[in-house]
mmCIF file of C-alpha atoms in Angstrom:
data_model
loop_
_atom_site.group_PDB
_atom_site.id
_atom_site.type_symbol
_atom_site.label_atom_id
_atom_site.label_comp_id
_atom_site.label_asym_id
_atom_site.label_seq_id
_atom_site.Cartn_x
_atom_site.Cartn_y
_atom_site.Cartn_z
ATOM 1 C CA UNK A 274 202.812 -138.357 -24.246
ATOM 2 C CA UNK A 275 200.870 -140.927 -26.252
ATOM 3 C CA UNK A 276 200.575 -139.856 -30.011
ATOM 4 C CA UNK A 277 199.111 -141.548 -32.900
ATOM 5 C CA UNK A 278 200.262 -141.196 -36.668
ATOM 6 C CA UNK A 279 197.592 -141.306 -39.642
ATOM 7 C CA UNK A 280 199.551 -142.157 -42.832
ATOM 8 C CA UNK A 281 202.326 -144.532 -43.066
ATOM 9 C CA UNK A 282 204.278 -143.481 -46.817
ATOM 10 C CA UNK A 283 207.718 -141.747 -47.301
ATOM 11 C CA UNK A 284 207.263 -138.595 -44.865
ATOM 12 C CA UNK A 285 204.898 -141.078 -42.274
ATOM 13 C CA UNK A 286 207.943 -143.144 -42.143
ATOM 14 C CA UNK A 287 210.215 -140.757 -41.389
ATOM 15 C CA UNK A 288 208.010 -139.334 -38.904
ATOM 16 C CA UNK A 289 208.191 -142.557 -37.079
ATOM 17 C CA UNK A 290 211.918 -142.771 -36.818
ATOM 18 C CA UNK A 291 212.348 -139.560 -35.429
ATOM 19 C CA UNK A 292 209.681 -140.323 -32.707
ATOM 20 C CA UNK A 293 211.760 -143.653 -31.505
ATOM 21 C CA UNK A 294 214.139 -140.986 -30.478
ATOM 22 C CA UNK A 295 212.097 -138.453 -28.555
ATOM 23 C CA UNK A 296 212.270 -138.332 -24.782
ATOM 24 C CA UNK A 297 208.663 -136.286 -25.258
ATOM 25 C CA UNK A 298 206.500 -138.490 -27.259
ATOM 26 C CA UNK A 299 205.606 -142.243 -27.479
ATOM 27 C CA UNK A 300 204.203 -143.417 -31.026
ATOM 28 C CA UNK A 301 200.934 -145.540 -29.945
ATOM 29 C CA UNK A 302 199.104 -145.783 -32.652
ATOM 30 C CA UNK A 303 198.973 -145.632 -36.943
ATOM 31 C CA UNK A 304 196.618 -145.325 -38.877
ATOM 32 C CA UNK A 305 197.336 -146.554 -43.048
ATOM 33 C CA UNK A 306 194.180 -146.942 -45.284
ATOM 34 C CA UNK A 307 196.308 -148.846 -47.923
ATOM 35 C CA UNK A 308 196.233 -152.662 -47.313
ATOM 36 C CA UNK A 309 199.364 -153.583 -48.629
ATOM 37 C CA UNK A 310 200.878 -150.954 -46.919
ATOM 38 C CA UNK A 311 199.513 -151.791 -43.575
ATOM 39 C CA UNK A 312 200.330 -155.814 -44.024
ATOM 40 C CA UNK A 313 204.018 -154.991 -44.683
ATOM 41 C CA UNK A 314 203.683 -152.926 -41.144
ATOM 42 C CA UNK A 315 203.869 -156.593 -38.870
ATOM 43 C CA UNK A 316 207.727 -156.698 -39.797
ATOM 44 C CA UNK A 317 208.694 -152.904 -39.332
ATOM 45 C CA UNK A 318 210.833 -153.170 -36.343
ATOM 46 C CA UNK A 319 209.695 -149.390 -35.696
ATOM 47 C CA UNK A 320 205.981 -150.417 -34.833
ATOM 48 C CA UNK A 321 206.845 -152.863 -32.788
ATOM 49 C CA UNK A 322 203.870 -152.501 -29.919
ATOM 50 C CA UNK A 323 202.195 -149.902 -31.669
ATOM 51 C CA UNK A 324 198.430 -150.445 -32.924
ATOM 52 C CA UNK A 325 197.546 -150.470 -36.308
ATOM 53 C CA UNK A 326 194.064 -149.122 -37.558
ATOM 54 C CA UNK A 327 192.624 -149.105 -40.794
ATOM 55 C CA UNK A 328 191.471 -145.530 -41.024
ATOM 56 C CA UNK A 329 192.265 -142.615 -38.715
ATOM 57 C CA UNK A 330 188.713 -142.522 -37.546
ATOM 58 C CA UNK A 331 189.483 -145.791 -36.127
ATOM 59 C CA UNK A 332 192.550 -144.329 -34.789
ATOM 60 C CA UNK A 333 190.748 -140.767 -33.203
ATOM 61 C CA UNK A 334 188.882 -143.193 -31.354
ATOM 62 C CA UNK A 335 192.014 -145.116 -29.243
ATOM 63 C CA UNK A 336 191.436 -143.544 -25.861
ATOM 64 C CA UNK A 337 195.185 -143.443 -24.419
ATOM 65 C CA UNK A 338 196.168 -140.601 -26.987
ATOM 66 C CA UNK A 339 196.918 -136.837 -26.481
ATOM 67 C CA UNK A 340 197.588 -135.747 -29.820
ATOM 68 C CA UNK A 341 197.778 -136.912 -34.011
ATOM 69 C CA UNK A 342 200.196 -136.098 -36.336
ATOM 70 C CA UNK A 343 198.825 -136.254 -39.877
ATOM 71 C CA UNK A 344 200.990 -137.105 -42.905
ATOM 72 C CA UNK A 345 198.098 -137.847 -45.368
ATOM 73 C CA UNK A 346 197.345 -136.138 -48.512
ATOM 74 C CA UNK A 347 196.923 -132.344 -48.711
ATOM 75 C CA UNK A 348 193.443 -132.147 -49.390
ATOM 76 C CA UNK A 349 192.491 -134.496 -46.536
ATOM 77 C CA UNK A 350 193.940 -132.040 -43.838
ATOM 78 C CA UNK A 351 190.782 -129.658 -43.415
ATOM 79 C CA UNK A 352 188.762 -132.860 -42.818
ATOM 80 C CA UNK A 353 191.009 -134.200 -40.230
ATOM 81 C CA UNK A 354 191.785 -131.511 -38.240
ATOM 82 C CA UNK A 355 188.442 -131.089 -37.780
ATOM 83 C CA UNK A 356 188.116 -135.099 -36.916
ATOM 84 C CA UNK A 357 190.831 -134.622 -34.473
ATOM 85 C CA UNK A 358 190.333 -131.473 -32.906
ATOM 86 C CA UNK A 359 186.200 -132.841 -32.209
ATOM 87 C CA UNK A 360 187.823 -135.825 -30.460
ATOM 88 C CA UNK A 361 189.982 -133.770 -28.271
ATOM 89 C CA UNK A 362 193.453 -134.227 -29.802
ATOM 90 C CA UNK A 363 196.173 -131.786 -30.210
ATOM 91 C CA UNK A 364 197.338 -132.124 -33.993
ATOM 92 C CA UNK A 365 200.699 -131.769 -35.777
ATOM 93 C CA UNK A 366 199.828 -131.319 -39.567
ATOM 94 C CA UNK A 367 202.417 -131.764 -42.439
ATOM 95 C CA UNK A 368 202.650 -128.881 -44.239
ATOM 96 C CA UNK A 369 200.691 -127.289 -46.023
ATOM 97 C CA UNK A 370 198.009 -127.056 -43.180
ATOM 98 C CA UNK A 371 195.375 -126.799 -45.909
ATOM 99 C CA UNK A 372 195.073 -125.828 -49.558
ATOM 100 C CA UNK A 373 192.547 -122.675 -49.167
ATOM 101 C CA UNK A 374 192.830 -120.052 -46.602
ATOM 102 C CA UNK A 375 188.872 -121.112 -45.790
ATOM 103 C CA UNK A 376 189.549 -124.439 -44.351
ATOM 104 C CA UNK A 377 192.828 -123.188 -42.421
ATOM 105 C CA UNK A 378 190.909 -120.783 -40.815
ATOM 106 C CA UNK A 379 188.183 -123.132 -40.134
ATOM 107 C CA UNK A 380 190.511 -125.904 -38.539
ATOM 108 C CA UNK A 381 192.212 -123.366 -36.498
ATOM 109 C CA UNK A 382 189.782 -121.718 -35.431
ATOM 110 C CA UNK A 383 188.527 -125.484 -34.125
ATOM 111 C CA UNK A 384 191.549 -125.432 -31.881
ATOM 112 C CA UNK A 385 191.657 -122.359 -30.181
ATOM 113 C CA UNK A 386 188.446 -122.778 -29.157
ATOM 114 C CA UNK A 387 188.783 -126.264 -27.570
ATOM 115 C CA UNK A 388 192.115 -124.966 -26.515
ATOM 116 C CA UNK A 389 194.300 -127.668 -28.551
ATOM 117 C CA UNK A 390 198.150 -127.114 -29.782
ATOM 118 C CA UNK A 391 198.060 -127.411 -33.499
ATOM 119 C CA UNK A 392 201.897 -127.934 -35.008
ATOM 120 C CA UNK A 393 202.815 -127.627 -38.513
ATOM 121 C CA UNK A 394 205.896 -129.240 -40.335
ATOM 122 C CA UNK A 395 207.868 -126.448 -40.989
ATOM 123 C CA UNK A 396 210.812 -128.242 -39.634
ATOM 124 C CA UNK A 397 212.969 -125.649 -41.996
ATOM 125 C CA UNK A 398 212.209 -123.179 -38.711
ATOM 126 C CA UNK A 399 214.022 -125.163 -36.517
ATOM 127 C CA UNK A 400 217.506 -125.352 -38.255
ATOM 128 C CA UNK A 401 220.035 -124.165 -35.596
ATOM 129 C CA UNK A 402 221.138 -121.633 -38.469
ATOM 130 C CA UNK A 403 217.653 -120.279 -39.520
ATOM 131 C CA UNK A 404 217.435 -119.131 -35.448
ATOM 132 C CA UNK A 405 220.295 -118.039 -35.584
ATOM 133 C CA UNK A 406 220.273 -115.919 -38.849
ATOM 134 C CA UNK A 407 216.663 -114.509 -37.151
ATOM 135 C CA UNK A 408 218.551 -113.565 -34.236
ATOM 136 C CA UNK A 409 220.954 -111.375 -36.217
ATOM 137 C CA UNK A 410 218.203 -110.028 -38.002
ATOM 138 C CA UNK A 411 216.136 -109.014 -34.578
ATOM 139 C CA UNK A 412 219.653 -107.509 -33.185
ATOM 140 C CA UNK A 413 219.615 -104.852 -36.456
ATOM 141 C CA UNK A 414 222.723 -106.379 -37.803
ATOM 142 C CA UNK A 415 221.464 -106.661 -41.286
ATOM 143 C CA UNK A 416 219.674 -103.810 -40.966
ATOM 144 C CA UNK A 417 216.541 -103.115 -42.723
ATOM 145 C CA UNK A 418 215.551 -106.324 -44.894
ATOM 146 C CA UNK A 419 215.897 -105.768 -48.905
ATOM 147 C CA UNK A 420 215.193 -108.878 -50.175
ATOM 148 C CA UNK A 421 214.810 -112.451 -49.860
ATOM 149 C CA UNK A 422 215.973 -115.099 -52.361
ATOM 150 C CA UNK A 423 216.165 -118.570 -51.719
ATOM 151 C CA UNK A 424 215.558 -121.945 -53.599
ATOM 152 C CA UNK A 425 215.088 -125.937 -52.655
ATOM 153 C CA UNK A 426 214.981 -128.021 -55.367
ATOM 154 C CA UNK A 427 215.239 -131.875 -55.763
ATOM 155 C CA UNK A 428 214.489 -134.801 -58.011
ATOM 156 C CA UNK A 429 213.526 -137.246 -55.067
ATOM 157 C CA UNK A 430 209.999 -137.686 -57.178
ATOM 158 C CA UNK A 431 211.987 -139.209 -60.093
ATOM 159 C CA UNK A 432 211.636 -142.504 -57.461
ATOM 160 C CA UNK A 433 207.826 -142.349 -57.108
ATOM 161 C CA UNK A 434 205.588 -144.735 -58.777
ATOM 162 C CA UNK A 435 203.638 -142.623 -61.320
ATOM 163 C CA UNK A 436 200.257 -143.165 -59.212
ATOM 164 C CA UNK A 437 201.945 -141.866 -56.310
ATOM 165 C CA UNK A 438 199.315 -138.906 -55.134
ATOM 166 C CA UNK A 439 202.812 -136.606 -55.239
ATOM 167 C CA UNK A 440 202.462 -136.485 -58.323
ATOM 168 C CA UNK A 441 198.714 -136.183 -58.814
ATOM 169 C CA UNK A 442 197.430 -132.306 -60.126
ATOM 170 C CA UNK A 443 194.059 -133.453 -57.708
ATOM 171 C CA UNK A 444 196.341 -134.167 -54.572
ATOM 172 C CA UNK A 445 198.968 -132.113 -54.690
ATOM 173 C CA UNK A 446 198.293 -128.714 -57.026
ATOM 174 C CA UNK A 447 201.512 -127.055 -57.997
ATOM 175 C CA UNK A 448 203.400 -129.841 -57.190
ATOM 176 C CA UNK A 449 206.730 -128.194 -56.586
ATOM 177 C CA UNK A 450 204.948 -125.714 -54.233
ATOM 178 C CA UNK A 451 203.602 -127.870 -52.078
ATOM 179 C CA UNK A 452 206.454 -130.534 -51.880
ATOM 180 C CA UNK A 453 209.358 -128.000 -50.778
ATOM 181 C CA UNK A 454 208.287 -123.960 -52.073
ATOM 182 C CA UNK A 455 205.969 -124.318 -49.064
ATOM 183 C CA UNK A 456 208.663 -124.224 -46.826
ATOM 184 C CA UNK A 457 210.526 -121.046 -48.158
ATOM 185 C CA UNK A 458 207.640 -119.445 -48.777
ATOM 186 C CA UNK A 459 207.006 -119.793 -44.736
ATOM 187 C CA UNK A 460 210.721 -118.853 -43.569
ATOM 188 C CA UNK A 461 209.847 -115.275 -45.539
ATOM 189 C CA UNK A 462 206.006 -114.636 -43.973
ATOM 190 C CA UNK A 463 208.320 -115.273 -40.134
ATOM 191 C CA UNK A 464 211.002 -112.804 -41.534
ATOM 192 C CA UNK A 465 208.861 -110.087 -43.138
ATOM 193 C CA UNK A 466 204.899 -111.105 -42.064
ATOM 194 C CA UNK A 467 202.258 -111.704 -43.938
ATOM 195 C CA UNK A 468 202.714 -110.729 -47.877
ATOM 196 C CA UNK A 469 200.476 -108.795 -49.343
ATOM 197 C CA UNK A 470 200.399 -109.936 -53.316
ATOM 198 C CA UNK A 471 202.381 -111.710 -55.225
ATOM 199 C CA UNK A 472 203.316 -113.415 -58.892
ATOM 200 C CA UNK A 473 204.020 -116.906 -60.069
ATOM 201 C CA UNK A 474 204.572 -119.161 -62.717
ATOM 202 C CA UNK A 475 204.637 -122.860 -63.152
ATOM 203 C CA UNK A 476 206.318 -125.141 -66.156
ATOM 204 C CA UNK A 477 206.884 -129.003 -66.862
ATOM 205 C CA UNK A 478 210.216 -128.867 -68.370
ATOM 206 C CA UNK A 479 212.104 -131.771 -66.887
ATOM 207 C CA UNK A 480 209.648 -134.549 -66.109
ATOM 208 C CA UNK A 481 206.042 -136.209 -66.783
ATOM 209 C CA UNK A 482 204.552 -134.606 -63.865
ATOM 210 C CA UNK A 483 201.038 -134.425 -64.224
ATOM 211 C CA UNK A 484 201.360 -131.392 -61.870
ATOM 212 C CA UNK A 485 204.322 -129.275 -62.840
ATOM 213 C CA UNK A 486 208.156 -129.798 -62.063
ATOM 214 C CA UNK A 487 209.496 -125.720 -61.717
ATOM 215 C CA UNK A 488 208.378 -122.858 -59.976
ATOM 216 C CA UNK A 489 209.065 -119.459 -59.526
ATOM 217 C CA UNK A 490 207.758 -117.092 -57.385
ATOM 218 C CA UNK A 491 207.690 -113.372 -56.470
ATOM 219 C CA UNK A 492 206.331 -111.946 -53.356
ATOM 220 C CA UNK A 493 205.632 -108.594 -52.204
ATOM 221 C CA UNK A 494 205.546 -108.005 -48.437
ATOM 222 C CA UNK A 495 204.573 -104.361 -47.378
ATOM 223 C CA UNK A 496 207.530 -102.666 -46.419
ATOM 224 C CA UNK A 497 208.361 -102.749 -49.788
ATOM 225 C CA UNK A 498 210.666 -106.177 -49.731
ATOM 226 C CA UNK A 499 210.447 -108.848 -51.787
ATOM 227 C CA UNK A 500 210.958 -112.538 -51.966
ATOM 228 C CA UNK A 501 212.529 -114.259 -55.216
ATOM 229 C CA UNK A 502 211.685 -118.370 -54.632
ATOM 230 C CA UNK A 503 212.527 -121.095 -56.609
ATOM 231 C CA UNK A 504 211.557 -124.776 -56.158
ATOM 232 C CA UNK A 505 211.979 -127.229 -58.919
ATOM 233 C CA UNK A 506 211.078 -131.068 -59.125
ATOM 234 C CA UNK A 507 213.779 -132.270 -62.244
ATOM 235 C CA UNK A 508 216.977 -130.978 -61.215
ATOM 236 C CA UNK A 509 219.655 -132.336 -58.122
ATOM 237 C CA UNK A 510 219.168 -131.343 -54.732
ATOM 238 C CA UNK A 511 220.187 -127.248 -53.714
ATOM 239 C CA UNK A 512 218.924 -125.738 -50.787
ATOM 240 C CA UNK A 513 219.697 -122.471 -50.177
ATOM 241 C CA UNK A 514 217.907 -119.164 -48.451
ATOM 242 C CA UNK A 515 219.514 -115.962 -48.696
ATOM 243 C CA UNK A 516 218.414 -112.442 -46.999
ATOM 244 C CA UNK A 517 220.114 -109.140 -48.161
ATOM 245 C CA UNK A 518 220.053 -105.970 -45.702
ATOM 246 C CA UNK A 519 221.236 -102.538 -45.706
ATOM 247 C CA UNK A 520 223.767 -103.352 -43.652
ATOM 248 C CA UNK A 521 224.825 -107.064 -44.884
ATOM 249 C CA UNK A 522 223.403 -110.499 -45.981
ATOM 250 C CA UNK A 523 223.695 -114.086 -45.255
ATOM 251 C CA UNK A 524 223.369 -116.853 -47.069
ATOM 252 C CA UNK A 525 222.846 -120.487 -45.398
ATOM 253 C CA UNK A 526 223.384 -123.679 -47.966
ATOM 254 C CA UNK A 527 222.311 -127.093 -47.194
ATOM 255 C CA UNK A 528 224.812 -129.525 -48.044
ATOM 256 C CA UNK A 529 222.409 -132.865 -48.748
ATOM 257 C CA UNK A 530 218.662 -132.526 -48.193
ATOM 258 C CA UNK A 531 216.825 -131.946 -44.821
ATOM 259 C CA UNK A 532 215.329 -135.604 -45.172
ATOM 260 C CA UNK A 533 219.222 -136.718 -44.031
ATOM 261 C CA UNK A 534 220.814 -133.518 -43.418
ATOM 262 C CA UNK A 535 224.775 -133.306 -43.098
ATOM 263 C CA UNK A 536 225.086 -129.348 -42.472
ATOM 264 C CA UNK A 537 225.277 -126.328 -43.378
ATOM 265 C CA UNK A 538 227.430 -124.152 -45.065
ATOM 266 C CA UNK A 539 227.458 -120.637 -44.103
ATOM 267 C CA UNK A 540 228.407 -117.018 -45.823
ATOM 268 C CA UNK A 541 227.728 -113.873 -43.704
ATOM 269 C CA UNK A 542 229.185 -110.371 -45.602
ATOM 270 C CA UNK A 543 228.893 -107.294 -43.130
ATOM 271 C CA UNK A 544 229.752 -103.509 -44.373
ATOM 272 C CA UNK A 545 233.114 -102.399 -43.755
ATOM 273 C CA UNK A 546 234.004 -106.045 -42.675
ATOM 274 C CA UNK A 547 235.676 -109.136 -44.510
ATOM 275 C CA UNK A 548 233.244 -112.647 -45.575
ATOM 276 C CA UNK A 549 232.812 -115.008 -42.913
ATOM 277 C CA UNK A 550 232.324 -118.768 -43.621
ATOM 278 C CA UNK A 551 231.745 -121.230 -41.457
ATOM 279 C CA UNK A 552 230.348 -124.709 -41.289
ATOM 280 C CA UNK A 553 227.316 -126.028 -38.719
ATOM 281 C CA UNK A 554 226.685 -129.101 -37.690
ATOM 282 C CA UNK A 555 223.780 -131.528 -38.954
ATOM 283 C CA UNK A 556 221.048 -131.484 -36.168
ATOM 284 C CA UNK A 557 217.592 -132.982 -36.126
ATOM 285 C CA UNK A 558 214.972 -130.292 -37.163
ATOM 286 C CA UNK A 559 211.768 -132.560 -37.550
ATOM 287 C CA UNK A 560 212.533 -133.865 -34.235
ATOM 288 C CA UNK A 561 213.024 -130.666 -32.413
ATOM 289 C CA UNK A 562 209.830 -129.777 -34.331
ATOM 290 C CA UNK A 563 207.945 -132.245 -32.927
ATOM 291 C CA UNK A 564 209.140 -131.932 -29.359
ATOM 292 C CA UNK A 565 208.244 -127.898 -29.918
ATOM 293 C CA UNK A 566 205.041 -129.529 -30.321
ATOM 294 C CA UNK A 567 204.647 -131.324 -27.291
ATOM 295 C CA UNK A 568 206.417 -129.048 -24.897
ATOM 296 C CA UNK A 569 203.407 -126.621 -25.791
ATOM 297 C CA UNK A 570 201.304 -129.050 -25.193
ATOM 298 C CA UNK A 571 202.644 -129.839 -21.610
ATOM 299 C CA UNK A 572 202.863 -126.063 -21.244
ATOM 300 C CA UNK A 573 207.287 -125.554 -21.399
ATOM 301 C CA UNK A 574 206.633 -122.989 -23.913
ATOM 302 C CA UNK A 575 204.544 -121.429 -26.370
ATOM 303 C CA UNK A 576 204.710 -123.229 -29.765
ATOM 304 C CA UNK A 577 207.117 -121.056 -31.832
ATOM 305 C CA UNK A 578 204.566 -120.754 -34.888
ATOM 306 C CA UNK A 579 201.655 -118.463 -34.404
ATOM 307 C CA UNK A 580 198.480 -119.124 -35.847
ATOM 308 C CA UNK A 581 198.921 -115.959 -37.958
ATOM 309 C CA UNK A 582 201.801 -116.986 -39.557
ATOM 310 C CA UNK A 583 200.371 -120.436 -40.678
ATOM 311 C CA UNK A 584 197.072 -118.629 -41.762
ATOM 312 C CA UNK A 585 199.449 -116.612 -43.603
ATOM 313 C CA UNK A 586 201.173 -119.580 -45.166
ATOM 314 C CA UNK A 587 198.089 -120.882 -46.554
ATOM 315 C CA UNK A 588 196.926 -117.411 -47.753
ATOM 316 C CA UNK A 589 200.231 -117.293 -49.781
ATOM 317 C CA UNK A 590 199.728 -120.810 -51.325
ATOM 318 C CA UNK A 591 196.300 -120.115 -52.352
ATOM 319 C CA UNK A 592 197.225 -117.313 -54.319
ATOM 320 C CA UNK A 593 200.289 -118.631 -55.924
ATOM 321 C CA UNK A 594 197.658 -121.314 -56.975
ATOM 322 C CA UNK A 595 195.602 -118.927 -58.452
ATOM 323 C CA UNK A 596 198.364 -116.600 -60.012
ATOM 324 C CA UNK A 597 199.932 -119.899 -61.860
ATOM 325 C CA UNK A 598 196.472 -120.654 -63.357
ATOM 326 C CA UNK A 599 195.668 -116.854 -64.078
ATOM 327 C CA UNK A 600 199.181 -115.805 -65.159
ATOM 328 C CA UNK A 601 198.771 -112.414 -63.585
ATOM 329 C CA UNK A 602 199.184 -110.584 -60.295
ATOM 330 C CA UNK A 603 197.485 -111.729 -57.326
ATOM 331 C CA UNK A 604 196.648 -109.770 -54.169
ATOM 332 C CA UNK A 605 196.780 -111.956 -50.966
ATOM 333 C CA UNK A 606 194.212 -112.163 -48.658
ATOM 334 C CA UNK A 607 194.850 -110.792 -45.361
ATOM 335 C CA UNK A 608 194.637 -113.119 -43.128
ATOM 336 C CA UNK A 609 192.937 -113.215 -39.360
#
């Protein structure tokens, strides 16, 4: 199926790569609102025979598309969605979806009723290890979940230029949340469900950044589990997500970041039964995200994130928002 792309930076880039290898989706059409961007476009040997507009209006408008994928600023998303889903398009969204629980609910709301896929980039989800580590966890072999604790952390932004809206306190609020915490903060609302409150707190300790550069955050889920997250913005990559049960844990560790992944490196510990580590292969997640995407689009299956759970997402972020700014304990809202 045709697709278009609106925003052509680091993660639109990527984006485009990964589509020149999908047997699902054809890129048609990009949309880039920065000049210079756009005039350096002519020579990218990825576009070659795709359209270039000048704004995704422009873009909404190209008749042979099914479906946008947005990687444009954070507080452009609401807006968009809403673009999209009024022309007809199914839409894949970088994450986050939105950056209040409000305009989520508006945009998907949007969808359902014109009966359009929306996709979020939660590629994390689709690491062959993360399925599998949720298929332990549905067979009981872990037993009742304790606690989550994970972290991804990375000094990637170190490369920006300091205009770069990454780094902007307007365009991206709790920077370090919304570049990678988002993420780990979604792998625990599809292990344990929405959360119901939770506690943060934000620091600039190893950078300039306007809009933080560490994070840590504690949420409460209603069963009485918890999730310990850390995402920092000054320090070398780690990736790692843990979950400890009554009956064992498991720990998965990226070796290099997702962006270029080479593996993983994993530690299961079962009671009454020796460590196991093994090593998995690298495999492309924002691919098989994508293609997720589209096969619910053509109907092959049900896209494998529910509306709940990305409500949820944005319900989480809002509040860690709020508890950075207020210091104190926030309760979530529940989302529907």
């Amino acid at each position: 199926m045709k697709v278009g792309l609106v925003g052509y930076g680091w993660w639109g880039k990527t984006i485009a790569r990964q589509l020149a290898n999908s047997s699902w989706l054809e890129l048609s059409a990009v949309a880039e609102v920065d000049a210079n961007v756009r005039s350096a476009m002519s020579s990218d040997p990825v576009l070659a025979g795709v359209a270039i507009f000048d704004s995704p209006e422009h873009l909404m408008a190209h008749s042979d598309l099914e479906a946008v994928i947005l990687c444009t600023p954070h507080q452009q998303h609401a807006a968009q969605m809403l673009s999209a889903a009024n022309a007809g398009l199914h839409i894949f969204c970088e994450k986050p979806l939105c950056l209040t629980l409000a305009d989520a609910q508006r945009a998907v709301a949007q969808c359902q009723d014109k009966h359009l896929v929306l996709g979020i980039g939660h590629e994390r989800r689709f690491e062959p290890e993360i399925i599998a580590m949720r298929q332990l966890i549905a067979n009981g072999d872990l037993g009742e979940i304790l606690q989550i604790e994970a972290n991804f952390s990375q000094d990637k932004f170190f490369a920006l230029p300091k205009d770069n809206w990454r780094l902007s306190n307007t365009y991206a609020p709790v920077g370090p949340l919304t570049a990678t915490g988002i993420h780990l903060v979604d792998l625990s609302i599809a292990l344990l469900g929405p959360c119901e409150s939770l506690w943060a707190r934000l620091a600039t300790l190893g950078s300039d950044f306007e809009n933080g550069d560490t994070l840590g955050i504690m949420m409460g889920f209603p069963n009485g589990a918890n999730a310990m997250i850390s995402a920092v913005l000054a320090t070398p990559f780690e990736g790692r997500f843990a979950v400890y049960g009554s009956k064992g844990w498991i720990e998965i560790r990226d070796r290099t970041h997702p962006e270029n992944p080479t593996g993983w490196d994993i530690t299961t510990v079962l009671r009454g039964q020796e460590p196991v580590t093994r090593f998995s292969a690298p495999h492309p997640t924002v691919l098989a995200n994508l293609e997720a995407f589209a096969k619910a689009i053509r109907n092959v299956a049900p896209y494998p994130v529910t509306s709940l759970e990305m409500l949820a997402n944005v319900a989480a972020l809002e509040a860690i928002m709020t508890s950075v700014k207020t210091r104190g304990l926030i309760k979530v809202a529940a989302p529907h």
